[in-house]
Structure formats: C-alpha cells, structure tokens
Amino acid sequence: MEGAQNKKMMKTLLALIPVESPLYSFHPVSRLLLFVITGFIPLFINMPELNFMFAVLVLLLFIYSKVALSSLKMYLPVIICAGIFTFLTFIFFPGKDPNYQVIGHIFGLPLYDQPIMNACIAYSKILALLLSSIFYFSTNRERDILAALRTLKMPFVASYVLGLSLRSAGMFLEDLHTVREAEQARGLDYAALKFTDKVKLYSMYIIPLLSLALRRSDEISNALYVKGYSMKNSGKRADYILTKYHFSAADVVSCVILVLLLFLIIYFKYRYQWFDANHSLLQTLLK
Amino acid sequence: MTDVIEVKDMHFAYRDGTEALKGIDLTIKSGEFIALIGQNGAGKTTFAKTLNGLLKPSQGYVKCGGIDTSQKRVIKKLVKEVGYVFQNPDHQLFNNEVRKEIAYAPKNVGLSEEEIEERVTEAAAVAGIKEDYLSMHPFFLPKGLRQRVSIASILALRPKVIIVDEPTTGQDYRQSVEIMEFLKKLNEERGHTIIIITHEMDIVAKFAKRVIVLCQGKILLDGDTKEVFSQPDVLAKAYVKVPEATRIAQALNRFGISRDVLSSDELWDQFQSAISR
Amino acid sequence: MEKIIEINQLTWQYTDTDHPALEDVSLEIEENMFIGVCGPNESGKTTLVSCIKGLIPHNFIGSYKGEVRLFGKNIRDLNAQELAKYVGFVFADPEAQFTSMSVEEELAFGMENIGLGSDEIKERIQWVADITGLESLLDKSPYDLSGGQKQRVAIASVLAMQPRVIILDEPTSMLDPIGKDSIFNICARMKEELHMTIIMVEHTLDRLARLSDRLILVHQGKIARYAEPERFFENVGELLELGLNPPASIVFLDQLKQAGLYDGPMTTSVEETIEIAQSICARKEAIK
C-alpha cells in the first residue's frame, strides 16, 4: 500500500481505474450517457464494419482517458469466448433459407453466407457493448455510478441497495479468492482437475461463501441501524455527495451531441433504412 | 536438527508491482517454535504464504523439505511439508460435515480410504474434537471449535511445519492461552515445527522460542526470543513494543535485573533475589 | 455529575439460547466518563452495550425485563434516528460496518440519516476528519485503507453525528499496536475535548486500564465489579482466576503489596510502578 501515491491505476470493487483522467472533469451523468450511447448505438446498426469502428472509437477513448490498455488483457478471454460462441452457434445452427448460398465447408458442414454475415453482425454488436461496458467500469468509481443514478432521480433506497450489492459483489470475489487459497493449502491442485470436477468444486464454494454472507448481512443490518437508518422513515434527506458534482458547459454540450447522434441514427435507420446489412461492405465481399 | 525450510534472497512482488518482500534469507529447523511479528503491511502474511507455495517468489527461492516451491505441480507434495491455517475459520470450512472437512486434505493428496479414516480419528483426537462433533455441520459450531476444526483439517496431512495466522485474534486471554498450549503440545510432543503470526507480545514472550521481526518487507531481527526482546531500540523501528514485564525489568537493570525477562513470574523472581542480595 | 444512563434490573435472553445473556443487571453511568468494559468471551459484554445502544430490544429477538433509560427516556420509546443522536456505536470489524463507497460518503451517511442539511454535513466532515486525521483519505474507498485507518473512519462516521455517548465494542481487536494506539488516542481526545462519554469493551486490559475512569467487569451475565481502576485492581488474584490478563505492571505492584514492600495506592501507570520499584531497590541498597 505504501507506493499507492505514484501508481497510475487504482482498484475499485469492479475494475482498475486511472488515478487521473481528463474524463473525470465530466459529470457522472455525462459519462453514463457516453456509455449508454457508445454501447447501444451499435444495436441499431447492422453493418459490422461500422460497429467495429465504434469499437475502435471506444479504444481511442481508453487512450484519451488514460486507462492502461494492458488492463484489457483481463477481459480478453470473455471477448474471445463471446466470439467463438457466436460464430459456432451460427455455423452449426444456421437455420434454413432457400436464399442461403454455400461459400465453403468446415468439419464437413456447409458454410452459408447469410449466417456468417449474421454472426459478424451479432459479434460486432456484442464487441462494441462489451468494450464500452469495460470502458465505463474502468473510468467510473462506484460512487460516480451511484451519483449518476441519483442525479437522474433514482429513489435513494434503490440506489442504496444497488450500492450495497456492488459492495457485496466485491467482498464476494475477495472471499472466493481466500477460499480458493485455503483449498490449495489443503492440497487441491486446481490445474490438475478435470472439467467436471471443477464444476463440482464451484458448488462446494457455496457453503463458506454463504456462511460468510449470512454473518455479514447481520452485521450490516446492525450497522445501518446504529447509523440511524431505517427503511420506514427515510423520507426527505440531504444528498451530500451530489453537492460535490456540478454540470459544466462541456457537460451540456457533450450530452446534447450524444443525444442528437442517437436520434439521428435512429431516424436514418427507420426512415431511410441506412445501416442495414445490405449496405455493408462485408456483405458484398461474402457474396 | 534438520532444515525444514530454506529461504534464499527471496523477493515477492504483487501483480500491480508492489514489492512486499525485499530479499529474505533464513533457514528454519525441525522442531522450532517461531513467532513472526511486525506492523501490519510489513509482509508477515505474504511471507508465510510463500513458505507453502501459495505465493511464488519473484526472485530467489524457497525450499520446503528440499522441494523448490516455484516448480510446477508440487502442491500435493508441499502441503505434506507445510500446513497453513488461515485467520478466519469461515474461509476454510467448505464441507457439510466435520468428518468430511478433516478428510478433505488427505483425500486431495490421494491417500487410501483406510489411511484417511485413521488420519481423521487421529487429527480430531489431537485437536480435542469430540466424536459427537464429527457428524455435525461446521457452520453451526462455536468459533473456538471452528478454529480447532480448521487446525485439525491441516493436521490430517501430518505436515512437518504448521503456520497459524493470528491464532488469538478475537479470543479472550484464557482462550488464547488454551490455543497456544495446544500448539505447544503439537510442538513438544508431536515434533511439529510451529510458526505463528501475531501482534500479542505477551503470547510471543510466553510461547515462542525464536522471533522473526519483519519491517517493510525485510527481516529486522531474527533470533532467540530473549535476545530479540532485549533490544527495545531496534524493535521500536518496527513499531514493536516489548512486553511490559520486560520493560520494567529493563528499567531496573542497574539493580541487577537482567534485560531479557519475559514474564511477570520471572520479573518477580529476579526482583526478589536482587533486593535480598 | 448527571446520570445519563440508568439500567434497572435488566434481564435479557436471546430466543435461541437457554440462559439469559444478562441477568438482573443494574448500572448507572455519569456524563463525561470513560468506562472500560472487560470480561471473558461470552460473558455478556457485547450484550450489555447493545442494550445501552438500543440494538437490544429493537434489532434482536428475545425476552426483555427491566428497563434502560437514556437521558431520562426509556430506550423502548426511542427510534433509530433519536437513538443515533444520543449514542454512537462502533463495531469490532470496521469493514463490516461500512455502507458506502468512499470515506467521505461513509462520514456523510449517518448525518444524512439524522436529517442534517448539506452545508452542515460539509462543515462537520471537515471537523471530524481533522480530529481523526482523515483529511487526506476522504476521496479513497474505505476498503483500500489500513486496519487502523479503517477503524478511524468507522469512529469518525459515528462521531460526525455528534452523539453524547460513544460505545466501542472491541474496536482494536483486529488492529496492530500502532492502530490500537491511534484509536485509544482519539477516544481520549473525544472525552477531554468534546466532553463525551465513552464506553469501550476490550479484551486487552493494559491500554484500557490506563484511560478508564471506571472499569466494569462482566461475568456470567452479571456485573461482577464496577470501580475506579485503583480499586478495580485491588484483588488481582481474582481477575487472574477469571482468565483475565491484568497488565504486568499491576501484577508486579500487587506482588510488591503482598510482600509488604509497598502500601500506597494501586496505579495503572508503568512509569509510576517503575519509580516505586526503583525507590525500593535504592532503599535496600542504601541499607546494605
């Protein structure tokens, strides 16, 4: 802990975030909006190359926000797995359509053009959403997330429960780590286990994790009580943390641009069928 | 006495680059009773975890019973050499019966059914867990007993060295002494090498024969308990205070009371002979 | 001085047990006192302080006889907010009591609950961070701190509500010596400068004995002893029998008394004990 001052990244319950970042000058609501829009616009777009461009845009945002790109390594398995699953599903379960054209063979199975295109579309959307989620959690502390939700008038109790669950998720992961170490200390060689045994093992973790969680939930209920909190009379109360955040001109401008972008894309998609798969370069290539 | 653990120029850095241990050299001999002390963050727990291969050194080596902990696939061999009891029993009990809990480790290392049965009976008896408890769920036992179950579950491997992380935290003095007497028995009667991590200097003075003081990832002092506690000025660097009886003895040194008194009884004996001399 | 806590013939039994945890306990505590509570595990220490805070009967199930009065009011008639204004409570495990994502929020949370406005909260955060030495940590996550810092956050979050009484239940049991010292120093300041009443439960007697105005020994659900430290330690043998570990300086002083070498008052200060022993040795040397 001694060297914490000169570190570039710091830990939150969910991810690593940069200690300093130009993004921090934006209000949490702007940052939430950025996440929603970079993550969700691709859902309206059926042109993989455009979605990949969104993914690249998010990567540029990573660099702008001073998030160490090496921290992405941790998520690589998820990103790759999602890809493999998507493609395998579309290759092995292509569905039937007289318009499908065979473009090759894999494991003796015919490879159709349209399902491959669909896989590319689906994966490009997943990738964009994954990257923007990782980006969001790599640039927002838990308190920023809660502040954004409270500014948007989410009821205090709801945001509080969300906060407590975020916190318990973090503690849960820490406990899991210690429990696994304790198993190793008793001769369990995790690397040598068969897959089925690994699955069985996870069911064993439930006992210690649940017992820790039960003891903790008692403690937290007492802790809330002694701090004068009760669900019944939590009517009007000051929200001190929100007084620490202010909307700047830059926030207003960026929010307006982001919302406008979203509306434009939706408008052109439904009015003029822009962003359809048949406008895609990849589609042309596959044909 | 044979060496059970050998540590040579060992460094350890966490994944984020923080160097927790900065060059540790020591050997531990069979049958020792060691206390590992120092401020929080000095590296005590990290150090202890390198001793049984839970953490692998980033430089230098740790050998337990001649096995280098950095080698791959040595867990099953290492746990027979060094057992590690975690601080919170709730982190290490994951079976639904005390019997299965104690049998868990022997099963992992692939012992036969008969052997496992024998080890369970033995470990339970040594740890003072009554027959009736064996069929109970560990979750419903009181904390003191859960701690005994976690020690028994390690004992079942018959490791040469047993490391216990803060065995007395949250216990009252009587319970602390009880658990320490138990560890002493394991040490003296069954020949286990014991390493405890603790902040309680009275307990250290009463039970440990050798004290290792860690400070900022390095060994500040390492030696006989009496020898270590007779250097209060050096200990102050690691924010360690000597036991009160020792402090009083040191203040009375010019009247012929030795500086390495460890207990109230010893202090009183020396004081009496000093004034009747 | 004004009596602020009065317990009259209180008996409490948790539903899932067959013995009462507290039996026919009566106790009076005056304002601006530092009260140390000690005793073996499971003797009823935590139960006693939980009754003073009102956690019992409000947050536990069991049978309750007798009454506890806080500032003249029956504790059963006070709700969580009112109780929080009178009595603060700090638990042994600092991490278990955190409810927020940053130190600053953690400090603000209790004050929001008792209905303070944002400006007042801001002022009090500055004030309490100054007293507990947390100024540079306000922005951090409470989970990233050292044990001693965590417990200081826990105390500060209670202190910020400015209760008249603060109860600490084994606040240092998970801390190293430096952490322990910092907590005891803050408690001493709260008593001296803020004129608060402090009630602290502890296993280790040395620091507690030195700070307390009065010590309570709880044994088997009853109050076995309630006295100033000088009188509390008059019978060291009995304390040892109960499995307590009185400070070595007090044991030594007791031995001097037993041997007829000293007949002054019991002191809890090591320095004074050393002086007494030195003067005895010097006297003996002079005679020779």
Short mmCIF file of C-alpha atoms in Angstrom, two decimals, chain B residues 5-234:
data_model
loop_
_atom_site.label_atom_id
_atom_site.label_comp_id
_atom_site.label_asym_id
_atom_site.label_seq_id
_atom_site.Cartn_x
_atom_site.Cartn_y
_atom_site.Cartn_z
CA ILE B 5 12.62 -24.62 5.23
CA GLU B 6 15.34 -22.77 3.40
CA VAL B 7 14.77 -19.27 2.02
CA LYS B 8 17.40 -17.59 -0.11
CA ASP B 9 17.38 -13.96 -1.28
CA MET B 10 13.64 -14.17 -1.73
CA HIS B 11 11.69 -11.26 -3.20
CA PHE B 12 8.00 -11.12 -3.79
CA ALA B 13 6.08 -8.57 -5.84
CA TYR B 14 2.32 -8.39 -6.27
CA ARG B 15 0.83 -8.24 -9.73
CA ASP B 16 0.46 -4.46 -9.52
CA GLY B 17 4.22 -4.20 -8.96
CA THR B 18 4.25 -3.50 -5.21
CA GLU B 19 7.25 -5.26 -3.75
CA ALA B 20 6.10 -6.83 -0.49
CA LEU B 21 9.24 -8.81 0.33
CA LYS B 22 12.70 -7.49 -0.40
CA GLY B 23 15.34 -10.13 -0.03
CA ILE B 24 14.68 -12.62 2.76
CA ASP B 25 17.30 -15.13 3.86
CA LEU B 26 16.70 -17.69 6.57
CA THR B 27 16.53 -21.34 7.49
CA ILE B 28 14.01 -22.99 9.77
CA LYS B 29 14.94 -26.15 11.57
CA SER B 30 12.73 -29.03 12.54
CA GLY B 31 11.03 -28.60 15.93
CA GLU B 32 11.29 -24.82 16.21
CA PHE B 33 8.54 -22.62 17.69
CA ILE B 34 8.67 -19.32 15.85
CA ALA B 35 6.71 -16.09 16.15
CA LEU B 36 6.55 -13.85 13.10
CA ILE B 37 5.93 -10.29 14.24
CA GLY B 38 5.83 -6.76 12.80
CA GLN B 39 3.49 -3.98 11.85
CA ASN B 40 0.55 -4.61 9.50
CA GLY B 41 1.81 -4.29 5.96
CA ALA B 42 5.32 -5.40 6.97
CA GLY B 43 4.83 -8.53 4.87
CA LYS B 44 4.15 -11.19 7.55
CA THR B 45 1.23 -12.92 5.86
CA THR B 46 2.79 -12.60 2.41
CA PHE B 47 5.96 -14.16 3.74
CA ALA B 48 4.07 -17.01 5.40
CA LYS B 49 2.18 -17.72 2.18
CA THR B 50 5.43 -18.06 0.24
CA LEU B 51 6.52 -20.76 2.68
CA ASN B 52 3.96 -23.27 1.45
CA GLY B 53 3.82 -22.27 -2.19
CA LEU B 54 0.55 -20.28 -2.04
CA LEU B 55 2.62 -17.43 -3.40
CA LYS B 56 5.65 -17.98 -5.59
CA PRO B 57 8.74 -15.82 -5.11
CA SER B 58 9.51 -13.39 -7.93
CA GLN B 59 13.23 -13.74 -7.22
CA GLY B 60 15.32 -16.11 -5.11
CA TYR B 61 13.87 -19.37 -3.83
CA VAL B 62 12.01 -21.12 -1.03
CA LYS B 63 12.68 -24.80 -0.42
CA CYS B 64 10.48 -26.87 1.85
CA GLY B 65 11.82 -30.29 2.69
CA GLY B 66 14.14 -29.84 -0.27
CA ILE B 67 11.31 -29.04 -2.72
CA ASP B 68 11.57 -25.74 -4.56
CA THR B 69 8.13 -24.10 -4.29
CA SER B 70 8.48 -22.47 -7.71
CA GLN B 71 8.33 -25.81 -9.50
CA LYS B 72 5.09 -26.69 -11.22
CA ARG B 73 2.65 -29.27 -9.83
CA VAL B 74 4.26 -29.56 -6.40
CA ILE B 75 1.21 -28.53 -4.35
CA LYS B 76 0.44 -32.08 -3.24
CA LYS B 77 4.00 -32.62 -2.05
CA LEU B 78 4.29 -29.19 -0.44
CA VAL B 79 1.17 -29.47 1.71
CA LYS B 80 2.69 -32.51 3.40
CA GLU B 81 5.65 -30.34 4.35
CA VAL B 82 3.95 -27.08 5.35
CA GLY B 83 0.37 -26.59 6.53
CA TYR B 84 -1.21 -23.14 6.64
CA VAL B 85 -4.15 -22.28 8.89
CA PHE B 86 -5.99 -19.16 7.75
CA GLN B 87 -7.07 -16.49 10.19
CA ASN B 88 -10.81 -16.78 9.66
CA PRO B 89 -12.16 -20.33 10.00
CA ASP B 90 -15.10 -19.36 7.79
CA HIS B 91 -12.78 -19.09 4.82
CA GLN B 92 -11.54 -22.63 5.10
CA LEU B 93 -14.52 -24.78 6.02
CA PHE B 94 -16.41 -25.95 2.97
CA ASN B 95 -17.72 -29.39 3.72
CA ASN B 96 -21.08 -30.15 5.28
CA GLU B 97 -19.68 -32.40 7.99
CA VAL B 98 -16.74 -32.01 10.34
CA ARG B 99 -15.57 -35.53 9.45
CA LYS B 100 -15.52 -34.74 5.72
CA GLU B 101 -13.80 -31.46 6.46
CA ILE B 102 -10.89 -33.22 8.16
CA ALA B 103 -10.82 -35.94 5.47
CA TYR B 104 -10.73 -33.36 2.68
CA ALA B 105 -6.98 -32.73 2.56
CA PRO B 106 -5.88 -36.39 2.87
CA LYS B 107 -8.33 -37.20 0.08
CA ASN B 108 -6.85 -34.47 -2.10
CA VAL B 109 -3.38 -35.91 -1.83
CA GLY B 110 -4.71 -39.34 -2.74
CA LEU B 111 -4.45 -41.41 0.43
CA SER B 112 -6.33 -44.69 0.76
CA GLU B 113 -9.75 -44.87 2.47
CA GLU B 114 -8.27 -46.69 5.47
CA GLU B 115 -5.44 -44.23 5.84
CA ILE B 116 -7.90 -41.31 5.60
CA GLU B 117 -10.08 -42.82 8.32
CA GLU B 118 -7.06 -43.23 10.56
CA ARG B 119 -5.89 -39.67 9.94
CA VAL B 120 -9.33 -38.21 10.69
CA THR B 121 -9.57 -40.04 14.00
CA GLU B 122 -6.05 -39.01 14.92
CA ALA B 123 -6.38 -35.35 13.91
CA ALA B 124 -9.72 -34.97 15.70
CA ALA B 125 -8.30 -36.52 18.85
CA VAL B 126 -5.19 -34.34 18.81
CA ALA B 127 -7.24 -31.19 18.22
CA GLY B 128 -9.64 -32.17 21.01
CA ILE B 129 -12.72 -32.51 18.82
CA LYS B 130 -15.16 -34.92 20.43
CA GLU B 131 -16.63 -37.83 18.46
CA ASP B 132 -20.13 -36.26 18.64
CA TYR B 133 -18.99 -33.23 16.69
CA LEU B 134 -17.68 -35.24 13.76
CA SER B 135 -21.09 -35.64 12.19
CA MET B 136 -22.10 -32.01 12.74
CA HIS B 137 -22.07 -29.18 10.22
CA PRO B 138 -19.03 -26.93 10.84
CA PHE B 139 -21.17 -23.83 10.28
CA PHE B 140 -23.13 -24.41 13.50
CA LEU B 141 -20.13 -24.85 15.80
CA PRO B 142 -18.93 -22.00 18.04
CA LYS B 143 -15.95 -20.02 16.74
CA GLY B 144 -13.34 -21.60 19.03
CA LEU B 145 -14.34 -25.05 17.83
CA ARG B 146 -14.44 -23.98 14.18
CA GLN B 147 -10.85 -22.87 14.62
CA ARG B 148 -9.94 -26.28 16.03
CA VAL B 149 -11.60 -27.96 13.06
CA SER B 150 -9.54 -25.84 10.70
CA ILE B 151 -6.36 -26.82 12.53
CA ALA B 152 -7.41 -30.49 12.57
CA SER B 153 -8.03 -30.34 8.83
CA ILE B 154 -4.42 -29.30 8.37
CA LEU B 155 -3.11 -31.77 10.98
CA ALA B 156 -4.63 -34.61 8.98
CA LEU B 157 -1.86 -34.09 6.43
CA ARG B 158 0.74 -34.51 9.19
CA PRO B 159 2.76 -31.57 7.85
CA LYS B 160 6.20 -31.04 9.36
CA VAL B 161 5.58 -27.30 9.68
CA ILE B 162 2.30 -25.68 10.73
CA ILE B 163 1.78 -21.96 10.16
CA VAL B 164 -1.08 -20.36 12.08
CA ASP B 165 -2.12 -16.84 11.08
CA GLU B 166 -3.18 -14.79 14.13
CA PRO B 167 -4.50 -17.69 16.21
CA THR B 168 -5.60 -15.46 19.11
CA THR B 169 -7.46 -12.63 17.36
CA GLY B 170 -10.87 -12.08 18.92
CA GLN B 171 -10.22 -14.59 21.70
CA ASP B 172 -10.05 -13.67 25.35
CA TYR B 173 -6.87 -14.30 27.28
CA ARG B 174 -7.91 -17.69 28.61
CA GLN B 175 -8.92 -18.93 25.15
CA SER B 176 -5.71 -17.52 23.67
CA VAL B 177 -3.62 -19.39 26.21
CA GLU B 178 -5.61 -22.57 25.57
CA ILE B 179 -5.00 -22.46 21.84
CA MET B 180 -1.34 -21.65 22.37
CA GLU B 181 -0.95 -24.52 24.87
CA PHE B 182 -2.39 -26.76 22.18
CA LEU B 183 0.16 -25.55 19.63
CA LYS B 184 2.88 -26.02 22.24
CA LYS B 185 1.80 -29.62 22.69
CA LEU B 186 1.95 -30.18 18.94
CA ASN B 187 5.45 -28.75 19.00
CA GLU B 188 6.83 -30.56 22.03
CA GLU B 189 5.05 -33.89 21.94
CA ARG B 190 4.48 -34.43 18.24
CA GLY B 191 7.50 -32.64 16.88
CA HIS B 192 5.74 -30.20 14.56
CA THR B 193 7.56 -27.02 13.72
CA ILE B 194 5.18 -24.17 14.60
CA ILE B 195 5.13 -20.68 13.12
CA ILE B 196 2.61 -18.19 14.46
CA ILE B 197 1.83 -14.73 13.14
CA THR B 198 0.70 -12.44 15.94
CA HIS B 199 0.62 -8.96 17.45
CA GLU B 200 0.34 -10.14 21.05
CA MET B 201 3.73 -9.76 22.62
CA ASP B 202 2.70 -11.42 25.89
CA ILE B 203 1.85 -14.53 23.89
CA VAL B 204 5.11 -14.34 21.96
CA ALA B 205 7.11 -13.98 25.17
CA LYS B 206 5.32 -16.87 26.78
CA PHE B 207 5.44 -19.41 23.94
CA ALA B 208 7.85 -18.63 21.12
CA LYS B 209 11.47 -19.73 21.25
CA ARG B 210 12.55 -17.80 18.19
CA VAL B 211 11.24 -14.44 16.98
CA ILE B 212 11.47 -13.07 13.46
CA VAL B 213 10.70 -9.36 13.15
CA LEU B 214 9.68 -8.13 9.73
CA CYS B 215 9.80 -4.47 8.79
CA GLN B 216 8.97 -3.13 5.33
CA GLY B 217 9.50 -6.46 3.63
CA LYS B 218 12.84 -7.19 5.25
CA ILE B 219 14.00 -9.09 8.32
CA LEU B 220 14.86 -6.56 11.01
CA LEU B 221 15.72 -9.03 13.77
CA ASP B 222 15.84 -12.80 13.92
CA GLY B 223 16.88 -14.73 16.98
CA ASP B 224 16.16 -16.24 20.33
CA THR B 225 13.09 -14.63 21.97
CA LYS B 226 15.07 -13.29 24.92
CA GLU B 227 17.75 -11.90 22.65
CA VAL B 228 15.21 -10.12 20.42
CA PHE B 229 13.25 -8.56 23.28
CA SER B 230 16.40 -7.27 24.93
CA GLN B 231 16.78 -4.81 22.02
CA PRO B 232 13.85 -2.42 22.52
CA ASP B 233 15.51 0.34 20.49
CA VAL B 234 15.81 -1.80 17.37
#
